[in-house]
CSV table of C-alpha atoms and ligand atoms in Angstrom, one decimal:
chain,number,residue,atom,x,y,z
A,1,UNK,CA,98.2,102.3,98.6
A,2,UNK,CA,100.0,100.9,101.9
A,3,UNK,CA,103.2,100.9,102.1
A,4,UNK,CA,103.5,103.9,99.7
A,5,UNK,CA,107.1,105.8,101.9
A,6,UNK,CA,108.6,102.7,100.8
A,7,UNK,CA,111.4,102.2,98.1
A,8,UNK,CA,108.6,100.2,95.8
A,9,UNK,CA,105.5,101.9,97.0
A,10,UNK,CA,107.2,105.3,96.2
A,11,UNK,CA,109.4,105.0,93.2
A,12,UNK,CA,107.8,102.2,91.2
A,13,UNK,CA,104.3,102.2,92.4
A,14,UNK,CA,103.2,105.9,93.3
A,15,UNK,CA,105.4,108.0,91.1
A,16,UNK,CA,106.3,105.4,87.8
A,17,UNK,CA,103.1,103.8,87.8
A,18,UNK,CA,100.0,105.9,89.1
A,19,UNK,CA,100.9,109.0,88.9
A,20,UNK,CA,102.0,108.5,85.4
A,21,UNK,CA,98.8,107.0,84.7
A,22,UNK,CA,97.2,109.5,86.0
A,23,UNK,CA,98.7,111.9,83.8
A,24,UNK,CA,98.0,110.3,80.7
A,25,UNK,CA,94.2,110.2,81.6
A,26,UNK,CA,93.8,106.9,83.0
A,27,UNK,CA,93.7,103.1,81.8
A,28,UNK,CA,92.7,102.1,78.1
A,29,UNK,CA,90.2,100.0,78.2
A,30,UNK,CA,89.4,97.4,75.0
A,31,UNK,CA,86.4,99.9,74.0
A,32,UNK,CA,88.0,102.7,73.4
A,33,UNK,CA,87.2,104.4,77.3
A,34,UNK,CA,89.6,105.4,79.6
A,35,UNK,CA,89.3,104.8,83.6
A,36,UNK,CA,91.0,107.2,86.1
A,37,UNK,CA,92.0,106.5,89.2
A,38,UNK,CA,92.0,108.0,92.5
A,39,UNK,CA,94.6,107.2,94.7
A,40,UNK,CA,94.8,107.4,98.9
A,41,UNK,CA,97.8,106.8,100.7
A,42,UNK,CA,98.1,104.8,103.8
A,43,UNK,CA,100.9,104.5,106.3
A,44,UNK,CA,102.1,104.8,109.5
A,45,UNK,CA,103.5,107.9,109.9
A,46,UNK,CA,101.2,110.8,109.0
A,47,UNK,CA,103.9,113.6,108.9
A,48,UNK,CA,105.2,111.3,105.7
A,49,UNK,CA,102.0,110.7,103.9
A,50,UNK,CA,101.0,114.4,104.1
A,51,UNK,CA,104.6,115.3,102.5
A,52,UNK,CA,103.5,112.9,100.0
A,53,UNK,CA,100.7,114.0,99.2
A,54,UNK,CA,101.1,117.8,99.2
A,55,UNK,CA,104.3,117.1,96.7
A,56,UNK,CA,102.3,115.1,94.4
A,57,UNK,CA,99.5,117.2,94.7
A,58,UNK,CA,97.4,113.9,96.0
A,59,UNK,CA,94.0,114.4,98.3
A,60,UNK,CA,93.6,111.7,100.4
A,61,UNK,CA,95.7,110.4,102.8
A,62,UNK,CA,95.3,107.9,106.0
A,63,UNK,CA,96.9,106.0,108.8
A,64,UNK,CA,93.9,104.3,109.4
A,65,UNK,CA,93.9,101.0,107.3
A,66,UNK,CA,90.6,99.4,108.8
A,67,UNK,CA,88.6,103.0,107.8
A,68,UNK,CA,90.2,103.1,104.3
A,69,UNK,CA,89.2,99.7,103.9
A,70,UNK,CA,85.5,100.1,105.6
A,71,UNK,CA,85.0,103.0,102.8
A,72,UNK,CA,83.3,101.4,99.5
A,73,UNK,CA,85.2,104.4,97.2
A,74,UNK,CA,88.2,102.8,97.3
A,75,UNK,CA,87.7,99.7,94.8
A,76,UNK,CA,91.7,98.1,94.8
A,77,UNK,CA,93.8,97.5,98.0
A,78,UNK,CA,97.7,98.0,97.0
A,79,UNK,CA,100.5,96.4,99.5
A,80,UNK,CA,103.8,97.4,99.2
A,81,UNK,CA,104.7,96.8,102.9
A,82,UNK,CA,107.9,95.0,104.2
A,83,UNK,CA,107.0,91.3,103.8
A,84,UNK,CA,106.5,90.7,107.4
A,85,UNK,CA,103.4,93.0,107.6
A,86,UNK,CA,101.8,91.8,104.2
A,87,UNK,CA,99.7,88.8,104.8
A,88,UNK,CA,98.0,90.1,108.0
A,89,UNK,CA,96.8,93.5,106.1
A,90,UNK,CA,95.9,91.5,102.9
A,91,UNK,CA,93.6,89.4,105.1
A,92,UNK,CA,92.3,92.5,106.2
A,93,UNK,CA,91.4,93.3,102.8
A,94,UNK,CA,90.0,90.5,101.4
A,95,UNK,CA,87.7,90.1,104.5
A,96,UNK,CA,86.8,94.1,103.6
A,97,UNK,CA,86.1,92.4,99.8
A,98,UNK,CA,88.8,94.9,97.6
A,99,UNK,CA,90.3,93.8,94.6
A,100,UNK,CA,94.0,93.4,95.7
A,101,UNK,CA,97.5,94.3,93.8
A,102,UNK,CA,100.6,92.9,95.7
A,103,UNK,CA,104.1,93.1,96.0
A,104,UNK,CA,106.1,90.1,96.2
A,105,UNK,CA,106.4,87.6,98.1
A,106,UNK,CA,103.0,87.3,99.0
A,107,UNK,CA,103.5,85.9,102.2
A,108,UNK,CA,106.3,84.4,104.5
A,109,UNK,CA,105.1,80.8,104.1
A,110,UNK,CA,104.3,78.5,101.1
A,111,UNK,CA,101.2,77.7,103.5
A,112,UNK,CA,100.7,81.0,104.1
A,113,UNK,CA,100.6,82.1,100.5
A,114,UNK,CA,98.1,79.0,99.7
A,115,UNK,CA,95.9,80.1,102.4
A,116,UNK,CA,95.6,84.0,100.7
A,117,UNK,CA,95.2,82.6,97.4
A,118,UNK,CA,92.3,80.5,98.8
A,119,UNK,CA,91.0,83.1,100.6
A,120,UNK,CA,90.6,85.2,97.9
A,121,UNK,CA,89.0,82.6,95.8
A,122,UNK,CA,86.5,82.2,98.4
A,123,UNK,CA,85.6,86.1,98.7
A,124,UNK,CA,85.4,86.5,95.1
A,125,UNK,CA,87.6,89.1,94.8
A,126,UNK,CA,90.2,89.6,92.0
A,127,UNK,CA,93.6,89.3,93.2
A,128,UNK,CA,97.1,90.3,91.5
A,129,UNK,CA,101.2,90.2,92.1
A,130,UNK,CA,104.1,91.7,90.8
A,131,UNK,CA,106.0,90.2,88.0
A,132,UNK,CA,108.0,93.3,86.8
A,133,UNK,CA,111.0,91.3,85.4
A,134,UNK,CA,108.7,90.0,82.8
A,135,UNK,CA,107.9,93.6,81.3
A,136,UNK,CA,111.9,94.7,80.6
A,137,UNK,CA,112.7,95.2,77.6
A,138,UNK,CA,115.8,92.9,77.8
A,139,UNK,CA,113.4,90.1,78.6
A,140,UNK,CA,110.2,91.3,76.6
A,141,UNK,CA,113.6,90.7,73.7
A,142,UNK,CA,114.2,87.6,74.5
A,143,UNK,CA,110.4,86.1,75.0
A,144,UNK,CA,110.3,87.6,71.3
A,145,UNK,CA,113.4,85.5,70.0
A,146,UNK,CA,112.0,82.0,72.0
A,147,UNK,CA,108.0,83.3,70.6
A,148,UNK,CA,109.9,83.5,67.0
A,149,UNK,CA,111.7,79.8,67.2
A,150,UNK,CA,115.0,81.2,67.0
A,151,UNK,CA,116.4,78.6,69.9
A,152,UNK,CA,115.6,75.4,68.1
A,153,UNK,CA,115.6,73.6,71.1
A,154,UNK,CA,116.4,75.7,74.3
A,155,UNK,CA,119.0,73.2,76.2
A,156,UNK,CA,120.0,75.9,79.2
A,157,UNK,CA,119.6,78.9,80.8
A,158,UNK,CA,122.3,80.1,82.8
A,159,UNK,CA,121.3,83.8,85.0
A,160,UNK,CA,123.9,86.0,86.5
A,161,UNK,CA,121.6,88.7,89.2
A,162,UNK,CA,123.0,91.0,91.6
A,163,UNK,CA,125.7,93.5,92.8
A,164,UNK,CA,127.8,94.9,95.4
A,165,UNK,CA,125.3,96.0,98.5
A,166,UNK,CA,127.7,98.6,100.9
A,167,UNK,CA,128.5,96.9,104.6
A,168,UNK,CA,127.0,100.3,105.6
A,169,UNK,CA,130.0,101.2,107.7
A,170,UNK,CA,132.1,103.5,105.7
A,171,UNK,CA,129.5,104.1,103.0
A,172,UNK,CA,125.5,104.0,103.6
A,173,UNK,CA,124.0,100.8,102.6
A,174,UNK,CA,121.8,100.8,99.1
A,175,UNK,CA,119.1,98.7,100.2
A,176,UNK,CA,117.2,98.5,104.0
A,177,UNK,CA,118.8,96.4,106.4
A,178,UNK,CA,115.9,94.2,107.0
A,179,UNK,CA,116.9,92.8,103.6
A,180,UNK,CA,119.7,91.1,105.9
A,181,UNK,CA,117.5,89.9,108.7
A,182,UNK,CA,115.7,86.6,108.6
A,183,UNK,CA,113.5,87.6,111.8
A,184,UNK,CA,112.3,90.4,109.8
A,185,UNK,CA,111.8,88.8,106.1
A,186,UNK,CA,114.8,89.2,104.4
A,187,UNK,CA,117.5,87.0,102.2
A,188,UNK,CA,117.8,86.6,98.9
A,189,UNK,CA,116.1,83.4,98.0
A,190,UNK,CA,113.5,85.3,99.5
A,191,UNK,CA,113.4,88.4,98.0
A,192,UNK,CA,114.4,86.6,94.2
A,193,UNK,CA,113.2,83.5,93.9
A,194,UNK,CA,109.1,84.8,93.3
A,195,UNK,CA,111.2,86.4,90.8
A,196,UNK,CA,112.5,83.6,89.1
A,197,UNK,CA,109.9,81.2,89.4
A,198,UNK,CA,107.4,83.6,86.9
A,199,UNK,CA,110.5,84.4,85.1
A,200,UNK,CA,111.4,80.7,84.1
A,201,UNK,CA,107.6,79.4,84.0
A,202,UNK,CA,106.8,82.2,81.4
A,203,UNK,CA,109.8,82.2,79.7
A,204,UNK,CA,110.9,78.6,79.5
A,205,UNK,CA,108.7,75.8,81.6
A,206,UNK,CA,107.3,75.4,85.2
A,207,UNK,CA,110.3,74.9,87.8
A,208,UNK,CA,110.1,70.9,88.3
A,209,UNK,CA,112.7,70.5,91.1
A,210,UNK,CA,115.7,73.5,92.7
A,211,UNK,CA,118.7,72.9,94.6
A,212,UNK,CA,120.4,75.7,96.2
A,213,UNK,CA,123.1,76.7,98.5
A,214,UNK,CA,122.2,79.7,100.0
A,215,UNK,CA,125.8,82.1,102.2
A,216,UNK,CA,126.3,84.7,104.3
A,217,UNK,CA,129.2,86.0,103.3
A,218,UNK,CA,129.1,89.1,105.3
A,219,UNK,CA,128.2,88.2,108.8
A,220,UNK,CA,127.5,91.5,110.2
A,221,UNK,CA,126.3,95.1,108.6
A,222,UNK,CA,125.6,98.4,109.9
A,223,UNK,CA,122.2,99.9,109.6
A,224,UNK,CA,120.2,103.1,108.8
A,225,UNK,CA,120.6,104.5,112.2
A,226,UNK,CA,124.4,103.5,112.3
A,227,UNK,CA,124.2,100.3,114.4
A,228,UNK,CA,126.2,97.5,114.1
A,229,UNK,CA,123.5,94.3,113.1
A,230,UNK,CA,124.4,90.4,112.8
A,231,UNK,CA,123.2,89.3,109.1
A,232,UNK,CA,121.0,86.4,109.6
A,233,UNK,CA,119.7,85.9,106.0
A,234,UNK,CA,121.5,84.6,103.5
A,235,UNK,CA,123.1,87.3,100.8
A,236,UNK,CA,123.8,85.3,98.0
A,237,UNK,CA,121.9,81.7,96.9
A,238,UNK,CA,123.4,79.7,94.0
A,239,UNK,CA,120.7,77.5,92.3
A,240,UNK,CA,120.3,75.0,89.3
A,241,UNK,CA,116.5,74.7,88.9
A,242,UNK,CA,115.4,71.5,86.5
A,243,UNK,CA,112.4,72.7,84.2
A,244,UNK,CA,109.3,71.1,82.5
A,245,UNK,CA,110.7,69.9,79.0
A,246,UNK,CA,114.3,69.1,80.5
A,247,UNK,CA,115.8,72.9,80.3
A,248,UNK,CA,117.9,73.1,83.2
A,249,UNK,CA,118.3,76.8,84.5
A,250,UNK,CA,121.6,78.1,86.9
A,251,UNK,CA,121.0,81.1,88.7
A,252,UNK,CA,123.3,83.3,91.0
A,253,UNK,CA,121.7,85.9,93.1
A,254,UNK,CA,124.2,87.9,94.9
A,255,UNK,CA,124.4,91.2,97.0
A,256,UNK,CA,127.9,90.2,97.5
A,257,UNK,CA,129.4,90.0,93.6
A,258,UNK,CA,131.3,93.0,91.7
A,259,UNK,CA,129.9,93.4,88.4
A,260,UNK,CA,131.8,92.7,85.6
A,261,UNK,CA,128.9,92.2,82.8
A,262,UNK,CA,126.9,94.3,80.6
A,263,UNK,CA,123.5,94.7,83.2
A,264,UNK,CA,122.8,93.7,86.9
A,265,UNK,CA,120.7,91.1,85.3
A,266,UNK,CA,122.0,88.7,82.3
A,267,UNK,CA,120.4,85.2,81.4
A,268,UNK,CA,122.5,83.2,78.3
A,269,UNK,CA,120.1,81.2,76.6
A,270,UNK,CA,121.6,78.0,74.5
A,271,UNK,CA,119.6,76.4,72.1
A,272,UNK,CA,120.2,74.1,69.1
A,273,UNK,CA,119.8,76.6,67.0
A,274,UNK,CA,121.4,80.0,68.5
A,275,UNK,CA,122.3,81.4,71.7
A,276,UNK,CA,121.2,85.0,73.3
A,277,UNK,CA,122.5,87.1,75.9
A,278,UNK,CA,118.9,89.5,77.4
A,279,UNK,CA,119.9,91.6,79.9
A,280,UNK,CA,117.4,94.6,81.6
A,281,UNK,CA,117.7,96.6,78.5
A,282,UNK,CA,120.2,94.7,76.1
A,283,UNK,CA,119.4,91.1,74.2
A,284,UNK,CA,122.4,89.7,72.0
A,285,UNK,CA,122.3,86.9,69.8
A,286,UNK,CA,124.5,84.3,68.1
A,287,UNK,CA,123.0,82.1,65.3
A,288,UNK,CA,124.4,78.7,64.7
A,289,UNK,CA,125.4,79.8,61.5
A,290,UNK,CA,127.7,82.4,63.1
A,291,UNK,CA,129.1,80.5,66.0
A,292,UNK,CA,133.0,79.6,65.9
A,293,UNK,CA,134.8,77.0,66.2
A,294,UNK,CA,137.0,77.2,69.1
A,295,UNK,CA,139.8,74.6,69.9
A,296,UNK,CA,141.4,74.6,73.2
A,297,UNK,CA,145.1,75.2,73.5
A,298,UNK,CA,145.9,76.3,76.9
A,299,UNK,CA,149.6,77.0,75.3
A,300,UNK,CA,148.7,79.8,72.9
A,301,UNK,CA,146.8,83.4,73.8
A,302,UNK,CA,143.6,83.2,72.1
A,303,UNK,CA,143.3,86.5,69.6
A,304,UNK,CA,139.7,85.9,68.9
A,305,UNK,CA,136.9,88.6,69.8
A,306,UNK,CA,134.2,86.2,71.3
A,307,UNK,CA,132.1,89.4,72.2
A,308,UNK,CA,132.5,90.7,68.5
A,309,UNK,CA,130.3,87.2,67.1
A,310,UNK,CA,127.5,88.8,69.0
A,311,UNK,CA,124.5,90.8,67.0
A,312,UNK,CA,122.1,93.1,69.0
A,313,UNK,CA,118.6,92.5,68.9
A,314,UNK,CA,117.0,95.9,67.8
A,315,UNK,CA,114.3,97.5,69.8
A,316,UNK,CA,111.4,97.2,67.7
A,317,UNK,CA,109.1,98.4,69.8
A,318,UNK,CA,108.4,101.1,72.9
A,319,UNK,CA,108.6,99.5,76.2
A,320,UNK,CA,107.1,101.2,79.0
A,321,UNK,CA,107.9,100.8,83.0
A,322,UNK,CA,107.2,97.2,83.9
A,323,UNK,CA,105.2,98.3,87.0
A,324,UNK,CA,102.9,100.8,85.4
A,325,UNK,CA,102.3,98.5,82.5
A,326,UNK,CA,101.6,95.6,85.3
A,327,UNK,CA,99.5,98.2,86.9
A,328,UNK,CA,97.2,99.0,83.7
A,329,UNK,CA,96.6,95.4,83.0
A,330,UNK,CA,95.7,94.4,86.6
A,331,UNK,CA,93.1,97.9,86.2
A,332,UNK,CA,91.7,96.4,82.8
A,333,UNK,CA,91.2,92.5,85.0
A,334,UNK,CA,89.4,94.8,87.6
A,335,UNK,CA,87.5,96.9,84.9
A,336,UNK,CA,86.7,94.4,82.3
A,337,UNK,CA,87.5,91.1,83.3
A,338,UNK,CA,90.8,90.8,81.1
A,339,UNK,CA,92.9,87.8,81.7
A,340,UNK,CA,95.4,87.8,84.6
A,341,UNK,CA,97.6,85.0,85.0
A,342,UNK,CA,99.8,86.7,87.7
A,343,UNK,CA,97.4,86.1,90.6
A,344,UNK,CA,97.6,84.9,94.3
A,345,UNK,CA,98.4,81.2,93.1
A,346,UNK,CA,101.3,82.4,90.8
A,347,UNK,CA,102.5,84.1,93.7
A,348,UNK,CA,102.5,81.3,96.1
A,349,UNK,CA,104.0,79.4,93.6
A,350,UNK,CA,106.6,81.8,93.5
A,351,UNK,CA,106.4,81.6,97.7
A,352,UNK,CA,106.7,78.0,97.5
A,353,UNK,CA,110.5,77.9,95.4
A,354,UNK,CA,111.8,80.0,97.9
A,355,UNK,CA,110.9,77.9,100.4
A,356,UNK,CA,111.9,74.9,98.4
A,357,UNK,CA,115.4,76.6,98.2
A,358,UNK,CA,116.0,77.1,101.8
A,359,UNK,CA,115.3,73.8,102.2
A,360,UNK,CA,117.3,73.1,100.0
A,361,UNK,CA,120.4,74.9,101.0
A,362,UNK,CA,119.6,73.5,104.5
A,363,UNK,CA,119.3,69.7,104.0
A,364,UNK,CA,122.1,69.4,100.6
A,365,UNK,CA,119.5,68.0,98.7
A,366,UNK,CA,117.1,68.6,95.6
A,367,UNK,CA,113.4,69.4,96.3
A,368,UNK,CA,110.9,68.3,93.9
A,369,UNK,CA,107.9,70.9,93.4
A,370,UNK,CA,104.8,69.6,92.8
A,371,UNK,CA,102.5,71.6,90.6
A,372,UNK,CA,99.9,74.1,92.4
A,373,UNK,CA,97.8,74.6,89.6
A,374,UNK,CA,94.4,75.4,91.9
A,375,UNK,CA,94.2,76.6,96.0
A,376,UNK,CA,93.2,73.0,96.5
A,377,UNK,CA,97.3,71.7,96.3
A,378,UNK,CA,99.0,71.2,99.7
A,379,UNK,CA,102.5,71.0,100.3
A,380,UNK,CA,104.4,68.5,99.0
A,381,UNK,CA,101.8,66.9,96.6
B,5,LIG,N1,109.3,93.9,92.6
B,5,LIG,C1,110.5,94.2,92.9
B,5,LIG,O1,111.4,94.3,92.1
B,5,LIG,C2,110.9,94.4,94.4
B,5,LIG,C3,112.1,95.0,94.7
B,5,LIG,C4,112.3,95.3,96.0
B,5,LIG,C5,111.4,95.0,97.0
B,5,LIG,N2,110.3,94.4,96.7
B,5,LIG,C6,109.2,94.0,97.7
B,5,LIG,O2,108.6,95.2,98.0
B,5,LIG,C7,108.3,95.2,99.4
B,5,LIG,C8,108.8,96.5,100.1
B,5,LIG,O3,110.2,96.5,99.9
B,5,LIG,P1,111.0,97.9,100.0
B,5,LIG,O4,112.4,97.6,99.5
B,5,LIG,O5,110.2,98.9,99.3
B,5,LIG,O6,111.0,98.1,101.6
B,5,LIG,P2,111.1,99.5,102.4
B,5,LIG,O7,111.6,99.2,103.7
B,5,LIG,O8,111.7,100.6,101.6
B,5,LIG,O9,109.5,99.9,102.5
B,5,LIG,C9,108.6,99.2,103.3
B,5,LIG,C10,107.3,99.9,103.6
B,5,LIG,O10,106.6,99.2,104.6
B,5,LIG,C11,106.4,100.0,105.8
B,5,LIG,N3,106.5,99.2,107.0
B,5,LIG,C12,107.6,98.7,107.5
B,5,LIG,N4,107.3,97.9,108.6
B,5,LIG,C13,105.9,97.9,108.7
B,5,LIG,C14,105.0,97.4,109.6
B,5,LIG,N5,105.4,96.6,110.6
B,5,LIG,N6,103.7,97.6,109.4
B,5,LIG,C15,103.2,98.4,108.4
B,5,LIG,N7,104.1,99.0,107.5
B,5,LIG,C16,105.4,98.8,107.7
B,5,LIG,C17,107.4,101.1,105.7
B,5,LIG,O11,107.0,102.3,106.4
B,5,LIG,C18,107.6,101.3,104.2
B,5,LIG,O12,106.5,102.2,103.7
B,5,LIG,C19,108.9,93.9,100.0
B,5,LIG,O13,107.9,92.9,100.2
B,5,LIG,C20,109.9,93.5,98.9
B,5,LIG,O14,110.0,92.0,98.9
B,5,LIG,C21,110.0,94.1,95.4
């Protein structure tokens, strides 16, 4: 596990995911077995990793990569790194033949990306990438309500994503200030579009085309050692994405809104037949049958409740944490061959609309994307 002092490699991936598989006695796997696993941490600072480990009661720990690697015990090769540092250790691995599990994005570069996925696909080895959003409930509702045929015809999606992120002067910053640094991997077409491309090709249709205007809107930030730092990547992208099947998708993704919604995440999903409202948790619906029938009259205050036609979709079910239930499947693909759809192409896919939305936001126009369906594609075909 590299990368494992981060904010992802700690939280999401050490403690929510491994350790708590751990403690229920390993992966399920289709006959009935269960397979444990064994985790060593790897980083750069060994004072950190042996905190780690003595607090979580964990054995091994390393800052040599290349040895870890060299060792034939360990079977998986996790990267939760900044993005800058990914692709260079992911190399590593696949030229030291370990199954991979990513974070997102992949790689810097669409090219980049490609060149992992075909890498991989040369070596054999079995590769996978975050798609957390998929697993919340909120979302896992809503994929129920479009499994179910309760859209009719799904005409739009429109997503409202983000938050107020502190200047860092007055009050800390909540996220690391490389986030705000193009020369170090951040922005947030970056960081959410691999997000959005899985999210709309599993949920609705592959992306076809984006255009996007990515801003800065805070042109300078101060960091985790107090310093004062121009902001060179964008904070906030606003993006209409065209998918397969004519759906047309709007998406703002903003470190620089106030919220004033239900969630930090919301997507309102019109169809012929209904609407819904899926948030992280949350998914609200309104049926044809129960919409009303506004008229505009800009000369009279308007008494109706427009929240109060909206029915919540009940639970249902028992939804775990995204990343450890992302974690157990990609441990049943290494164990027993079970699907995995989320692999090295999906995330250069996912590489590729970010890319396709700077370009975007740099030029004024709308970029077509072709479709990378095998490691073969190359860019713009
Ligand atoms: N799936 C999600 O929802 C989600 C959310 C946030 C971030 N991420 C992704 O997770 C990754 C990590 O993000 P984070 O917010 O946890 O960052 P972070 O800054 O908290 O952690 C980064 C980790 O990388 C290590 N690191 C930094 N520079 C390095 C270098 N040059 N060489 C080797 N190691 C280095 C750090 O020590 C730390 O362990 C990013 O790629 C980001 O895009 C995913």
């Amino acid at each position: 596990m590299n990368g494992v002092s981060g904010r992802m490699g700690y939280r999401q991936h050490l403690v929510r995911s491994i350790l708590a598989i751990r403690e229920q006695g390993g992966v399920l796997l289709s006959d009935g077995s269960r397979v444990q696993l064994e985790p060593i941490l790897v980083g750069r600072n060994e004072a950190k990793l042996a905190e780690l480990a003595a607090k979580h009661n964990i054995e091994h720990y390393t800052t040599d990569l290349d040895a870890a690697l060299a060792d034939p015990r360990w079977q998986i090769y996790a990267d939760f790194l900044v993005t800058k540092a990914r692709a260079v250790a992911i190399k590593k691995a696949i030229a030291a033949g370990k199954a991979i599990y990513t974070e997102k994005p992949t790689a810097e570069s669409y090219e980049e990306a490609l060149e992992l996925a075909r890498l991989a696909e040369e070596a054999g080895i079995k590769n996978g990438v975050v798609h957390d959003k998929l697993y919340l409930p909120g979302l896992q509702k809503l994929k129920r309500l479009i499994d179910s045929g309760f859209f009719g015809q799904i005409l739009s999606v429109r997503g409202e994503f983000g938050y107020w992120v502190f200047e860092g002067d007055w009050q800390p910053a909540q996220r690391p200030s490389w986030n705000y640094k193009n020369e170090e991997g951040g922005g947030i077409i970056v960081d959410m579009f691999p997000h959005w491309n899985y999210v709309l090709e599993n949920l609705f249709g592959r992306v076809e085309s984006v255009y996007a205007k990515a801003s800065t809107h805070i042109p300078n930030r101060v960091d985790e050692q107090g310093n004062r730092y121009d902001a060179t990547a964008d904070d906030a992208a606003y993006a209409i994405f065209e998918l397969e099947g004519g759906v047309v998708a709007q998406l703002n993704s903003s470190w620089t809104v106030r919220v004033n919604r239900d969630e930090l995440v919301e997507f309102q999903v019109d169809g012929t037949h209904g609407s819904a409202v899926a948030g992280l948790f949350g998914c609200k619906i309104q049926p044809r049958n129960a919409t009303p029938k506004p008229v505009w009259n800009p000369d009279l205050a308007d008494a109706h409740d427009y929240d109060g036609d909206w029915i919540e979709v009940p639970t249902n079910d028992v939804f775990e944490n995204g990343f450890k239930t992302q974690w157990e499947e990609f441990i049943r693909h290494v164990a027993e061959d079970a699907p995995n759809p989320y692999d090295f192409l999906a995330g250069a896919r996912g590489v590729l609309l970010a890319e396709s939305g700077l370009e975007s936001s740099r030029s004024g126009r709308r970029i077509d994307l072709p479709a990378v369906t095998s490691t073969a594609s190359t860019n713009g075909e």
